[in-house]
C-alpha positions as a Python dict, from the first residue, in 0.01 Angstrom:
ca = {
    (1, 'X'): (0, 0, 0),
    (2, 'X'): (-276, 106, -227),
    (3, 'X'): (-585, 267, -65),
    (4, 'X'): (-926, 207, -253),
    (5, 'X'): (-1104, 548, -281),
    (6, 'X'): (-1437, 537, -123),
    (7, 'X'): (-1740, 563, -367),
    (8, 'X'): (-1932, 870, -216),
    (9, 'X'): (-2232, 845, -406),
    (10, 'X'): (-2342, 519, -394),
    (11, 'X'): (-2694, 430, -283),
    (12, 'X'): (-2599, 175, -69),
    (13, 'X'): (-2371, 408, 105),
    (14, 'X'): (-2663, 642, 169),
    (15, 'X'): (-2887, 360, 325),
    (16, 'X'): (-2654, 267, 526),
    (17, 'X'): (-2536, 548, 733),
    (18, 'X'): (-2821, 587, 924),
    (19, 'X'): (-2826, 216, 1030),
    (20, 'X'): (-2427, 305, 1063),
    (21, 'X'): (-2500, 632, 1302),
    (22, 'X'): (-2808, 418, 1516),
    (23, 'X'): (-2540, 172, 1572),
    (24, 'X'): (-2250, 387, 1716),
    (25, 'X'): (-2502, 586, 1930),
    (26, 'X'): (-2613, 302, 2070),
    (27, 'X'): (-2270, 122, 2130),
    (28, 'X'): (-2213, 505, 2300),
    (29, 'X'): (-2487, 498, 2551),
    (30, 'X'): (-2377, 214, 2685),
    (31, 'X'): (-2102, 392, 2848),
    (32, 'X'): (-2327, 642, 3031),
    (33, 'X'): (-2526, 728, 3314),
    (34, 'X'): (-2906, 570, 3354),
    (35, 'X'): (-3042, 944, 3310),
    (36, 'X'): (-2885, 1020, 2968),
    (37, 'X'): (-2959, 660, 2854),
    (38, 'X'): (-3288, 726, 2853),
    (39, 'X'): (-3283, 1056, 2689),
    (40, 'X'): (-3064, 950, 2458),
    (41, 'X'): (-3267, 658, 2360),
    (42, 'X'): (-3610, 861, 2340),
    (43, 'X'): (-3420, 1079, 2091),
    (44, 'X'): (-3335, 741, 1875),
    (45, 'X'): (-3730, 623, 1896),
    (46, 'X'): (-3598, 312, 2083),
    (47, 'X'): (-3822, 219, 2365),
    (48, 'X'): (-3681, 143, 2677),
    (49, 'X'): (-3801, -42, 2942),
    (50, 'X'): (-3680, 14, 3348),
    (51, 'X'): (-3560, -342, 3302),
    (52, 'X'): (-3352, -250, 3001),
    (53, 'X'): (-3179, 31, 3212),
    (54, 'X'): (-2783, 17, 3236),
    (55, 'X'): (-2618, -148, 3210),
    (56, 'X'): (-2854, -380, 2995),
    (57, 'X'): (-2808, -131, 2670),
    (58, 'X'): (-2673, -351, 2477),
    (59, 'X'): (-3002, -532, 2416),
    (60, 'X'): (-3066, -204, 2202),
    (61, 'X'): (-2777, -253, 1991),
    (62, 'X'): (-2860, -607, 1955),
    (63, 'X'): (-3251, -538, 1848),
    (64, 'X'): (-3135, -292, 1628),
    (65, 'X'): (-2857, -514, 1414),
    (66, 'X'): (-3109, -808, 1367),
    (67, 'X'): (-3390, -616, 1269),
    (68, 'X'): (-3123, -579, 945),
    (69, 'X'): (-3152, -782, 672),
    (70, 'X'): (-2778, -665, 581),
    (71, 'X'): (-2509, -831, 777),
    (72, 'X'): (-2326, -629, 966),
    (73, 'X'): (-2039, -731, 1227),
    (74, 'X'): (-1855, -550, 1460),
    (75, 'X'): (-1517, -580, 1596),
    (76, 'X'): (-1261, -397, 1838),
    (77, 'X'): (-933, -210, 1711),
    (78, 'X'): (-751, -621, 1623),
    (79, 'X'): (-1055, -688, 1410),
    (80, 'X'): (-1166, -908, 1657),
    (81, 'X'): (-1531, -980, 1606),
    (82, 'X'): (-1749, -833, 1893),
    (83, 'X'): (-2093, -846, 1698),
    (84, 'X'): (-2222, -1009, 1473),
    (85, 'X'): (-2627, -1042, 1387),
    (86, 'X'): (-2837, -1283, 1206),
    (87, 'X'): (-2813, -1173, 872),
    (88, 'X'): (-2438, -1226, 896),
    (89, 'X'): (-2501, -1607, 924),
    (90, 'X'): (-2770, -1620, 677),
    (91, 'X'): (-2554, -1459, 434),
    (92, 'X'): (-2247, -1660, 477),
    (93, 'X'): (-2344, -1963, 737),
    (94, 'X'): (-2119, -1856, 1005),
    (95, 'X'): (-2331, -1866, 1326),
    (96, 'X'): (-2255, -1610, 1613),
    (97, 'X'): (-2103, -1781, 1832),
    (98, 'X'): (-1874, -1921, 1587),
    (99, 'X'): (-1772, -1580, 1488),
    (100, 'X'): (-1701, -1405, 1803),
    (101, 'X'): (-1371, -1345, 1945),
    (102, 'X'): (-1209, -1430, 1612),
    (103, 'X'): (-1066, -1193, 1413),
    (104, 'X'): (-1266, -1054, 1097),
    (105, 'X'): (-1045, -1132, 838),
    (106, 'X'): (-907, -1458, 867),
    (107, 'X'): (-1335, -1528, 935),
    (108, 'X'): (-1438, -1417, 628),
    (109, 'X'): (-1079, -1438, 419),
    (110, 'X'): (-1238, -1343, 88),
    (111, 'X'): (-1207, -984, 238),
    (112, 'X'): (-809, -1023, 211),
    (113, 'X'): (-871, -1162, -141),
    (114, 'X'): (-1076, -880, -299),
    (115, 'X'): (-889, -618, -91),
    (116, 'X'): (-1202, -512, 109),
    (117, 'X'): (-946, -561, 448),
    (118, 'X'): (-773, -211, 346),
    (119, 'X'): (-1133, -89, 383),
    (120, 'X'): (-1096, -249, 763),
    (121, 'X'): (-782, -34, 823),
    (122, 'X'): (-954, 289, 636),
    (123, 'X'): (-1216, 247, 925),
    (124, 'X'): (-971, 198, 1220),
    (125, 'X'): (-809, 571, 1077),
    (126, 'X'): (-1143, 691, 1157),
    (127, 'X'): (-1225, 700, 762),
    (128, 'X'): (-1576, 535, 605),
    (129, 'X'): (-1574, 409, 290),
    (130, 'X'): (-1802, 155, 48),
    (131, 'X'): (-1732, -79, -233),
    (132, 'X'): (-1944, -278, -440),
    (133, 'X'): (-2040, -626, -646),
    (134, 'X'): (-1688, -755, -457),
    (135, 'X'): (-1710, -1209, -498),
    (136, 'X'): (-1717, -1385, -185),
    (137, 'X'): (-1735, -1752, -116),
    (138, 'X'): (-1829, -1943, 135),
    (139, 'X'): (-1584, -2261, 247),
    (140, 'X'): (-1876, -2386, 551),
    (141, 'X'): (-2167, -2362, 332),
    (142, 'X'): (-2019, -2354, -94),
    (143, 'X'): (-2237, -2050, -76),
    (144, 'X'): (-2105, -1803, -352),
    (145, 'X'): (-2212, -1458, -482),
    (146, 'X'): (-2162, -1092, -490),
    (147, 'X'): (-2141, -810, -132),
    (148, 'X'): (-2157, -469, -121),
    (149, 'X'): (-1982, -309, 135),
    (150, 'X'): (-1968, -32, 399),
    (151, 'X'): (-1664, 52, 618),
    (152, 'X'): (-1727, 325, 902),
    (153, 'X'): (-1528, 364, 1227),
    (154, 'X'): (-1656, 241, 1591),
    (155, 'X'): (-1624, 538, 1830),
    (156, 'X'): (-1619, 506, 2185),
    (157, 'X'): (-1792, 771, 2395),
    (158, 'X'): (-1487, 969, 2438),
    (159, 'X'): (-1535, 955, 2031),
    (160, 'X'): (-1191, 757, 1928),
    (161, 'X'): (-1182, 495, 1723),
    (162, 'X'): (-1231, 186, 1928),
    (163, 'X'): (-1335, -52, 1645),
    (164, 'X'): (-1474, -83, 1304),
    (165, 'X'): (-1840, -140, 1184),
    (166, 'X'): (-1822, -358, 855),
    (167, 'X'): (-2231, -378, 692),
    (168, 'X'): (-2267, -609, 393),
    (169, 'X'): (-2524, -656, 164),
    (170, 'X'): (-2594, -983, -32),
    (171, 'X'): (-2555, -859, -400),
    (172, 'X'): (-2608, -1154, -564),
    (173, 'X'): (-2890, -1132, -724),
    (174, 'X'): (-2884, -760, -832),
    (175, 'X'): (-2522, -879, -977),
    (176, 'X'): (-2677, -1197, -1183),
    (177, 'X'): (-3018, -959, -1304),
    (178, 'X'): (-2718, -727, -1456),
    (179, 'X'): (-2542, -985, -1605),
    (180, 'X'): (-2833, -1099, -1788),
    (181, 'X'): (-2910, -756, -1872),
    (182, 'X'): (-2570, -679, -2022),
    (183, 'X'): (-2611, -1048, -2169),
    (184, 'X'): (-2955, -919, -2330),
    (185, 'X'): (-2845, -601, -2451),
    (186, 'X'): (-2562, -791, -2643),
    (187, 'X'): (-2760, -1021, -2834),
    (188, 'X'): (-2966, -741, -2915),
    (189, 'X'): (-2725, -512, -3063),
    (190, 'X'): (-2574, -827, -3254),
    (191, 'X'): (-2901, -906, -3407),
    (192, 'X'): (-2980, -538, -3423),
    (193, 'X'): (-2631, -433, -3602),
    (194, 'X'): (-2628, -757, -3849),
    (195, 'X'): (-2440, -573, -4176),
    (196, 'X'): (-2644, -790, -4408),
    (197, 'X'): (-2997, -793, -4329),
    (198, 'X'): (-3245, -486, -4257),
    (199, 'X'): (-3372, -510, -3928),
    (200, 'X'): (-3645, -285, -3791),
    (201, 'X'): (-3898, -235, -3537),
    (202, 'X'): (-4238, -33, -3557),
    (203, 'X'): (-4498, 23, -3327),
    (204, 'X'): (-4906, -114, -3374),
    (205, 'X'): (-4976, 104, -3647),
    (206, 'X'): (-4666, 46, -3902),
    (207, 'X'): (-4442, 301, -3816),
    (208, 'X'): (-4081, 251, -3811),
    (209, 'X'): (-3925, 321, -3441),
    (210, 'X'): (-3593, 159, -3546),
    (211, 'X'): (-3408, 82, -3823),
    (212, 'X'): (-3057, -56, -3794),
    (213, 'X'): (-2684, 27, -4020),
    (214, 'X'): (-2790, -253, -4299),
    (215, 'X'): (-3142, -99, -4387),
    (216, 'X'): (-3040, 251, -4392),
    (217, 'X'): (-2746, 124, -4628),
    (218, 'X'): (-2989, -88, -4852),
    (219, 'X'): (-3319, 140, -4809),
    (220, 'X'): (-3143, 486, -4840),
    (221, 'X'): (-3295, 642, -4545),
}
């Protein structure tokens, strides 16, 4: 099997981990006492009300992964979804309670097709990892575009590896603005390079900025 090296210095990836780290230290303090709850919680900024005590943490968790505009879904050690916020089904129309308690990959199965699953299994070794621009498509809504995504392990509060956290981010249109881009650039050097015709460009007064292969040819300079 090949593994996908992770790309360590993508800006995605950096965004990410603390959203990643909020996440796993929440899904942590769920498993202890009222006392360090609340300490823990101060330390994340999360307000907590004596109502929201234990073992009602998982409303933090929840707060937390909508306030996201990346989807992110969580699942247990079979890839079997156990969260899965609003951004999720915005992205790819899958509502929540559609997607829980089935397993990851056959719910989104354009994950087996670009090979972002192996990322699933990286996680489950306890390894993070990112990839980026991968196509998905959507069978429930025709919805089609671009994801970037970001791998990490779920730890339980003993820290193993009880899960995986999978964030994605709609790259769509970042993808289709570099397309065009690349499309741009192109048509520019093919105008630009023409082996026939001088072309130039000069600022407001006159002076020449550019001049391309055909005018230094013809011109000399």
């Amino acid at each position: 099997m090949t593994v996908i090296p992770p790309v360590e210095s993508s800006a995605f990836a950096e965004a990410m981990e603390p959203l990643r780290r909020q996440i796993v230290e929440l899904q942590t303090l769920m498993l202890h006492p009222a006392g360090e709850l609340a300490a823990q919680a101060e330390s994340l900024a999360v307000p907590v009300s004596e109502e929201a005590r234990p073992p009602g943490a998982d409303h933090l968790v929840r707060q937390l992964m909508d306030a996201s505009l990346d989807g992110i879904a969580l699942t247990d050690r079979g890839l079997i979804v156990t969260g899965w916020n609003a951004a999720m089904t915005r992205i790819f129309g899958i509502d929540e309670k559609a997607a829980l308690g089935l397993n990851l990959v056959d719910l989104l199965p354009f994950l087996r097709e670009t090979g972002d699953d192996i990322h699933l299994f990286e996680a489950l070794q306890g390894r993070t990892t990112t990839t980026e621009a991968r196509p998905f498509h959507s069978a429930l809504t025709g919805r089609q575009g671009r994801f970037d995504g970001r791998y990490s392990p779920l730890r339980d509060g003993s820290g193993a590896v009880a899960g995986c956290i999978a964030i994605l981010r709609d790259a769509s249109e970042r993808h289709r603005s570099e397309e065009l881009r690349r499309a741009m650039e192109e048509r520019y050097r093919e105008l630009f390079e023409t082996p026939h015709e001088i072309v130039f460009t000069s600022d407001l007064e006159g002076n020449i900025t550019a001049l391309n292969k055909a005018g230094e040819r013809i011109t000399g300079y």
